Amino acid sequence: MIQFNEVGVVYPNGFRALKGISLEIPKGQFVVVVGLSGAGKSTLIRTINNLVVPSSGEVLINGRSITKAKGRELRAMRTPIGMIFQTFNLVKRSTVLRNVLSGRLGQANPALSLLGIFSEADIALAHDCLRRVGIPDKAFVRADALSGGQQQRVGIARALAQDPEIMLADEPVASLDPPTSHAVMSDLKRISREDGITTLVNLHFIDMARDYADRIIGMRGGEVVFDGTPAEATNRV
Ligand code: ADP
Ligand code: ADP
């Protein structure tokens, strides 16, 4: 479970991006956060892995504050949190396999991983993750040889390789065409269901949120202006 307790974010330039957000997100829920650009969606989800550090309040994961965690404890709390990005954030010249395993770098054997040598078990895991996102045959292809939709599937496989309890997806389909967007959202939803992964997805468009969300959180000006089911969201957001 993720708990936001009065989470406020003020950026160094004085801009108040989040204004005291309190929310509880139960394990396994598939949440879509909607709102216009600048509403605070990205800031909100980045407080969950402490990529953005709240100026006030805190985020608890399974009852422990990630906001206050430091050093080794923070790294340990981040490990089961996968992140998926709008522009995929792949190492373009690397193979798909290396990209999928990059989130695991240093976890098992830091010395070997630095050299990019992965264990048989890691490689088997990467193949399994690629199979689950529907691109089992792309392991040895360079990341930049793939289509946008395929690259985002690599992004999802990389998150999956962390064996995540939580997935954070920041505008994961904003760079994709509508059919590919739906395919990627279906994949995220299916994987969240299969593994019971608590998932937060930021989207610009409410239409797609209605199709996939268990719960829709609407944001405007750093505040939550709607929180409910897709049915309740009809004509409201
Ligand atoms: P998005 O489309 O996801 O909202 P933005 O284009 O707003 O992304 O921001 C891209 C990056 O620039 C982010 O890392 C964000 O934190 C940073 N950023 C956005 N606005 C500002 C700003 N006013 N000052 C400094 N950095 C900013
Ligand atoms: P969204 O994801 O909904 O587009 P963001 O969380 O990226 O919104 O940004 C919320 C607001 O905070 C925007 O007005 C953005 O310009 C501002 N912002 C984001 N990052 C920074 C930053 N590093 N410094 C200053 N302002 C920022």
JSON list of C-alpha atoms and ligand atoms in Angstrom, two decimals, residues 11-13 15 17 35-44 170-171 202, ligand 2:
[
{"chain": "A", "resi": 11, "resn": "TYR", "atom": "CA", "xyz": [10.56, 23.49, -6.39]},
{"chain": "A", "resi": 12, "resn": "PRO", "atom": "CA", "xyz": [13.77, 25.49, -5.79]},
{"chain": "A", "resi": 13, "resn": "ASN", "atom": "CA", "xyz": [12.36, 28.40, -7.81]},
{"chain": "A", "resi": 15, "resn": "PHE", "atom": "CA", "xyz": [6.85, 27.00, -7.47]},
{"chain": "A", "resi": 17, "resn": "ALA", "atom": "CA", "xyz": [3.85, 21.89, -7.61]},
{"chain": "A", "resi": 35, "resn": "GLY", "atom": "CA", "xyz": [-4.72, 16.30, -15.82]},
{"chain": "A", "resi": 36, "resn": "LEU", "atom": "CA", "xyz": [-3.35, 18.91, -18.16]},
{"chain": "A", "resi": 37, "resn": "SER", "atom": "CA", "xyz": [0.36, 19.44, -18.63]},
{"chain": "A", "resi": 38, "resn": "GLY", "atom": "CA", "xyz": [1.70, 21.19, -15.53]},
{"chain": "A", "resi": 39, "resn": "ALA", "atom": "CA", "xyz": [-1.00, 19.80, -13.19]},
{"chain": "A", "resi": 40, "resn": "GLY", "atom": "CA", "xyz": [1.58, 18.01, -11.04]},
{"chain": "A", "resi": 41, "resn": "LYS", "atom": "CA", "xyz": [1.10, 14.40, -12.21]},
{"chain": "A", "resi": 42, "resn": "SER", "atom": "CA", "xyz": [4.76, 13.72, -12.82]},
{"chain": "A", "resi": 43, "resn": "THR", "atom": "CA", "xyz": [5.76, 15.38, -9.56]},
{"chain": "A", "resi": 44, "resn": "LEU", "atom": "CA", "xyz": [3.20, 13.26, -7.69]},
{"chain": "A", "resi": 170, "resn": "ASP", "atom": "CA", "xyz": [4.92, 8.75, -16.58]},
{"chain": "A", "resi": 171, "resn": "GLU", "atom": "CA", "xyz": [2.96, 9.48, -19.78]},
{"chain": "A", "resi": 202, "resn": "ASN", "atom": "CA", "xyz": [-0.06, 9.43, -15.86]},
{"chain": "B", "resi": 2, "resn": "ADP", "atom": "P1", "xyz": [2.57, 17.26, -15.20]},
{"chain": "B", "resi": 2, "resn": "ADP", "atom": "O1", "xyz": [3.27, 15.95, -15.05]},
{"chain": "B", "resi": 2, "resn": "ADP", "atom": "O2", "xyz": [1.14, 17.20, -14.76]},
{"chain": "B", "resi": 2, "resn": "ADP", "atom": "O3", "xyz": [2.73, 17.88, -16.54]},
{"chain": "B", "resi": 2, "resn": "ADP", "atom": "P2", "xyz": [4.68, 18.27, -13.53]},
{"chain": "B", "resi": 2, "resn": "ADP", "atom": "O4", "xyz": [4.60, 17.55, -12.22]},
{"chain": "B", "resi": 2, "resn": "ADP", "atom": "O5", "xyz": [5.70, 17.85, -14.51]},
{"chain": "B", "resi": 2, "resn": "ADP", "atom": "O6", "xyz": [3.23, 18.29, -14.17]},
{"chain": "B", "resi": 2, "resn": "ADP", "atom": "O7", "xyz": [4.91, 19.80, -13.25]},
{"chain": "B", "resi": 2, "resn": "ADP", "atom": "C1", "xyz": [4.05, 20.54, -12.39]},
{"chain": "B", "resi": 2, "resn": "ADP", "atom": "C2", "xyz": [4.50, 21.98, -12.40]},
{"chain": "B", "resi": 2, "resn": "ADP", "atom": "O8", "xyz": [5.76, 22.07, -11.76]},
{"chain": "B", "resi": 2, "resn": "ADP", "atom": "C3", "xyz": [4.69, 22.55, -13.79]},
{"chain": "B", "resi": 2, "resn": "ADP", "atom": "O9", "xyz": [4.22, 23.88, -13.78]},
{"chain": "B", "resi": 2, "resn": "ADP", "atom": "C4", "xyz": [6.18, 22.50, -14.02]},
{"chain": "B", "resi": 2, "resn": "ADP", "atom": "O10", "xyz": [6.63, 23.52, -14.87]},
{"chain": "B", "resi": 2, "resn": "ADP", "atom": "C5", "xyz": [6.70, 22.70, -12.61]},
{"chain": "B", "resi": 2, "resn": "ADP", "atom": "N1", "xyz": [8.00, 22.02, -12.43]},
{"chain": "B", "resi": 2, "resn": "ADP", "atom": "C6", "xyz": [8.29, 20.75, -12.68]},
{"chain": "B", "resi": 2, "resn": "ADP", "atom": "N2", "xyz": [9.56, 20.46, -12.38]},
{"chain": "B", "resi": 2, "resn": "ADP", "atom": "C7", "xyz": [10.07, 21.62, -11.93]},
{"chain": "B", "resi": 2, "resn": "ADP", "atom": "C8", "xyz": [11.36, 21.99, -11.45]},
{"chain": "B", "resi": 2, "resn": "ADP", "atom": "N3", "xyz": [12.36, 21.10, -11.38]},
{"chain": "B", "resi": 2, "resn": "ADP", "atom": "N4", "xyz": [11.53, 23.25, -11.07]},
{"chain": "B", "resi": 2, "resn": "ADP", "atom": "C9", "xyz": [10.53, 24.13, -11.14]},
{"chain": "B", "resi": 2, "resn": "ADP", "atom": "N5", "xyz": [9.30, 23.86, -11.56]},
{"chain": "B", "resi": 2, "resn": "ADP", "atom": "C10", "xyz": [9.07, 22.61, -11.96]}
]
